[in-house]
Coordinates of C-alpha atoms in Angstrom, one line a residue:
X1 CA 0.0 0.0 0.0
X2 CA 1.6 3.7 -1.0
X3 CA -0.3 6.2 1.0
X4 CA -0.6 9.4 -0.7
X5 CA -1.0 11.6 2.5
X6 CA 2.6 11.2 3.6
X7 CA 4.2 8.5 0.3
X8 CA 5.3 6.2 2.5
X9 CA 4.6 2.0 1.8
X10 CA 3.9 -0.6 3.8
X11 CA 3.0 -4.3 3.0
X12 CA -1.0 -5.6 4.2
X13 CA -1.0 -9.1 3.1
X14 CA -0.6 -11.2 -0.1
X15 CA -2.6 -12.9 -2.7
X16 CA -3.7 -16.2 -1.8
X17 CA -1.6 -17.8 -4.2
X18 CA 1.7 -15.9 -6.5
X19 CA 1.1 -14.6 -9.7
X20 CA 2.5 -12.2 -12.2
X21 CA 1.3 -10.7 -15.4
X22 CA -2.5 -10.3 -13.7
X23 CA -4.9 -7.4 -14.2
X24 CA -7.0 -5.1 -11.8
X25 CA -9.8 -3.0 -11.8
X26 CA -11.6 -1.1 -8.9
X27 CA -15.2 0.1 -7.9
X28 CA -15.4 2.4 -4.4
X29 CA -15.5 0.1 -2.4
X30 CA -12.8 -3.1 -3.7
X31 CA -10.2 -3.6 -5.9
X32 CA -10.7 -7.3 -7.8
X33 CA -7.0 -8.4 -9.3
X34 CA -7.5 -11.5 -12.2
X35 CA -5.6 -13.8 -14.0
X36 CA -1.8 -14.2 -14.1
X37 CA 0.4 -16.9 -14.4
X38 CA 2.3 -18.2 -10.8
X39 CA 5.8 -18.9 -11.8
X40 CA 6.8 -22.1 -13.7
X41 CA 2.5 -22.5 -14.5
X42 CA 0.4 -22.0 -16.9
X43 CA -2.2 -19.2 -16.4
X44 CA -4.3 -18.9 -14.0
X45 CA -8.7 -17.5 -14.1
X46 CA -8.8 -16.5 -10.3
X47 CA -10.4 -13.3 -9.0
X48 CA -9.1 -11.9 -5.3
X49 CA -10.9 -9.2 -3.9
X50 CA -9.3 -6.7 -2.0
X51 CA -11.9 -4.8 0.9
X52 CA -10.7 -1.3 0.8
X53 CA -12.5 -0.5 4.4
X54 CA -10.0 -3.3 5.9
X55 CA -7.6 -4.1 3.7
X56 CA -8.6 -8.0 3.9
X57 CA -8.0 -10.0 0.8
X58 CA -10.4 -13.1 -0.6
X59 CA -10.9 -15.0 -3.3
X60 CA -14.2 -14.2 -5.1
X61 CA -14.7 -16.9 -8.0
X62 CA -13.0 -17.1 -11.6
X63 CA -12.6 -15.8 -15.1
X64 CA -14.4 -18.1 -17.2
X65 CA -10.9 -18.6 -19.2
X66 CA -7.5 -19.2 -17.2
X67 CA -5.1 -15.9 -19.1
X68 CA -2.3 -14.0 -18.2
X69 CA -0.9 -10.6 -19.7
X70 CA -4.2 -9.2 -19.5
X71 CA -5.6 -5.4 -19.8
X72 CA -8.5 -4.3 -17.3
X73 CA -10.6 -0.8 -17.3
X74 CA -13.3 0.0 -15.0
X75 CA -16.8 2.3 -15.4
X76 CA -18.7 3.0 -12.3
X77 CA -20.8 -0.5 -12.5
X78 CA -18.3 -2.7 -14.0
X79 CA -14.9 -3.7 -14.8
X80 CA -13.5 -5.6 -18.0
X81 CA -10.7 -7.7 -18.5
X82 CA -9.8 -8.2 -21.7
X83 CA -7.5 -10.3 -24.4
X84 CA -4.5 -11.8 -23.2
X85 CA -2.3 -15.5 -23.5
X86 CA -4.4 -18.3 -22.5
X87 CA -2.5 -20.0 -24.9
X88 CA -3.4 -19.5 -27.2
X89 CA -4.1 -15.3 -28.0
X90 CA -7.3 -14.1 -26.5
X91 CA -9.5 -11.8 -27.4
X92 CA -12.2 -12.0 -25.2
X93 CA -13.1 -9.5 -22.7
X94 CA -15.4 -10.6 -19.8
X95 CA -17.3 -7.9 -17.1
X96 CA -17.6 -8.1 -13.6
X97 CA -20.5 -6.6 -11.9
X98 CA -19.4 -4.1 -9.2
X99 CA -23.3 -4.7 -7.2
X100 CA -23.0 -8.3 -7.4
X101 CA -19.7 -9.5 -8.4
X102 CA -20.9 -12.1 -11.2
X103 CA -18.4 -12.6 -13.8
X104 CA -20.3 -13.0 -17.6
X105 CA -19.1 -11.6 -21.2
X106 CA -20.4 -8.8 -22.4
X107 CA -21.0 -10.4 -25.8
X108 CA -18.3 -8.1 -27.7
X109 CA -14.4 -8.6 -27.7
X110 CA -11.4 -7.2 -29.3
X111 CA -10.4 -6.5 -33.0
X112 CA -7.8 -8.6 -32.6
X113 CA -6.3 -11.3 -30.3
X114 CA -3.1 -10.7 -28.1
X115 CA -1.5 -10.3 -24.7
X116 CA 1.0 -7.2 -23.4
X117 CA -2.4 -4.3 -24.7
X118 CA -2.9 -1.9 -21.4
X119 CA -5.8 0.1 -21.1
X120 CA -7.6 3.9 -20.1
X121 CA -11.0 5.3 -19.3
X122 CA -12.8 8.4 -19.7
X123 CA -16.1 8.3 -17.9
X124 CA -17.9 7.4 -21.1
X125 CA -15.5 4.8 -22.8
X126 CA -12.9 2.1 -22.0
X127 CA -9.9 2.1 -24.2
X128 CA -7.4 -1.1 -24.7
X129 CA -4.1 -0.3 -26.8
X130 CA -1.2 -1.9 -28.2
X131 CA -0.5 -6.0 -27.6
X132 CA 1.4 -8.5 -28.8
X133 CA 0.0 -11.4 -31.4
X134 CA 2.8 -13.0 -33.9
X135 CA 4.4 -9.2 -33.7
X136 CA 3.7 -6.0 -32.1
X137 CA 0.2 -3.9 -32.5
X138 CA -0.7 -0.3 -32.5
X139 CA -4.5 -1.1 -32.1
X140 CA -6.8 0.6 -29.9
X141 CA -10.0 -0.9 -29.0
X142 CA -13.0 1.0 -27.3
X143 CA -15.6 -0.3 -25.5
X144 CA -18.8 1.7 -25.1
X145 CA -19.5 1.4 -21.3
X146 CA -23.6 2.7 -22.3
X147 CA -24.2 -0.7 -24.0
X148 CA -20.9 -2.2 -24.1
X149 CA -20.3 -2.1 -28.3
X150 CA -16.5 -2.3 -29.2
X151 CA -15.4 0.0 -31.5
X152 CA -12.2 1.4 -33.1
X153 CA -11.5 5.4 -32.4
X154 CA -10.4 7.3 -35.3
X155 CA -6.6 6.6 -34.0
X156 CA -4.3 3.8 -33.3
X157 CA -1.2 4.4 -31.0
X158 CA 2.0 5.9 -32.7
X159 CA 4.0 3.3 -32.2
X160 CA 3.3 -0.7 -32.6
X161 CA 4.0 -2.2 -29.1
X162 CA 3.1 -4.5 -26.1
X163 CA 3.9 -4.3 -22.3
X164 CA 3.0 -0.9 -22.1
X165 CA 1.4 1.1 -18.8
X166 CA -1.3 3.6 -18.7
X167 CA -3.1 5.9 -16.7
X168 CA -6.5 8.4 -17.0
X169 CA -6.3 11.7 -15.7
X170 CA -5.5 15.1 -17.0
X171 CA -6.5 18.8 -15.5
X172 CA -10.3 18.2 -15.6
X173 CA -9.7 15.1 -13.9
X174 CA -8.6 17.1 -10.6
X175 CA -11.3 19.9 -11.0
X176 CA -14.4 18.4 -11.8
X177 CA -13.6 14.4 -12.1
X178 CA -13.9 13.9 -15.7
X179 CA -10.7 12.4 -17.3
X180 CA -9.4 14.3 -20.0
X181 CA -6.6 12.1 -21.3
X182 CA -5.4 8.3 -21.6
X183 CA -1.5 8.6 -21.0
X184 CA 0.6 5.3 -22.6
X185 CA 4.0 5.1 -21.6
X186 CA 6.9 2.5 -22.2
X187 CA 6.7 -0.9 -24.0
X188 CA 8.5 -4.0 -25.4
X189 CA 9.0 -3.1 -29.1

């Protein structure tokens, strides 16, 4: 945990089991981390829960598919995980219900399949960018978070890449809450 009244960290317990290369979202009140791969395994569908009011950590259920390298965004009801390596590429997103914490697909997925994408939101859409399938992508996806469509924006990232990192924010973002930007940094190219 990094505390951002005084930037200091301290540890508050671990998964229930290792993993790396998993995805998270967050609603108010948890934050849900999915998928990974425990080193020397194959991939893994588990959903913990972390319990923001106590910091206590559970396991909730499953991803329908086992994956790992996987991007997650969040709206205010829901948050989607989406593509990844199962083997083989993925592009399946799947939604978790903030009210009731069911796990079921949407009924739209990527483009494209691929592991390594990262993605932003603005209050209205998810975005999910770059990824790697047979060679690195520039794709963006977006999901409409009003009825849950996937689309392509008018844009694809500058760069083909994978392994990237990303974060929502921008001026607005600290004055009235509405993210202005989707920032990509870094990759594997």
């Amino acid at each position: 945990r990094l505390d951002f009244s005084n930037e200091t960290t301290s540890g508050i317990g671990d998964l229930p089991q290792p993993r790396l290369q998993l995805a998270a979202v967050s609603s108010s009140s948890y934050g849900y981390f999915a998928g990974g791969q425990s080193p020397g395994t194959t991939a893994h569908c588990t959903i913990d829960r972390l319990d923001f009011s106590n910091e206590t950590i559970s396991d909730i259920g499953d991803l329908p598919q086992a994956r790992r390298r996987l991007a997650a965004t969040s709206s205010n009801s829901y948050g989607y995980f989406a593509g990844g390596l199962a083997p083989p590429y993925v592009c399946t997103i799947d939604r978790i219900d903030f009210s009731n914490e069911t796990v079921s697909a949407p009924g739209n997925n990527l483009s494209q399949s691929g592991d390594g994408a990262t993605a932003v939101s603005s209050s209205s859409y998810g975005y999910f960018a770059g990824r790697w399938g047979g060679g690195h992508k520039s794709t963006v996806d977006r999901i409409d978070f009003s009825n849950e469509t996937t689309s392509a924006p008018a844009t694809n990232l500058t760069q083909a890449r994978s392994g990237l990192a990303a974060i929502s924010g921008g001026a607005s973002y600290r004055i009235k809450g509405s993210r202005t930007y989707g920032y990509f940094a870094g990759s594997n190219v």
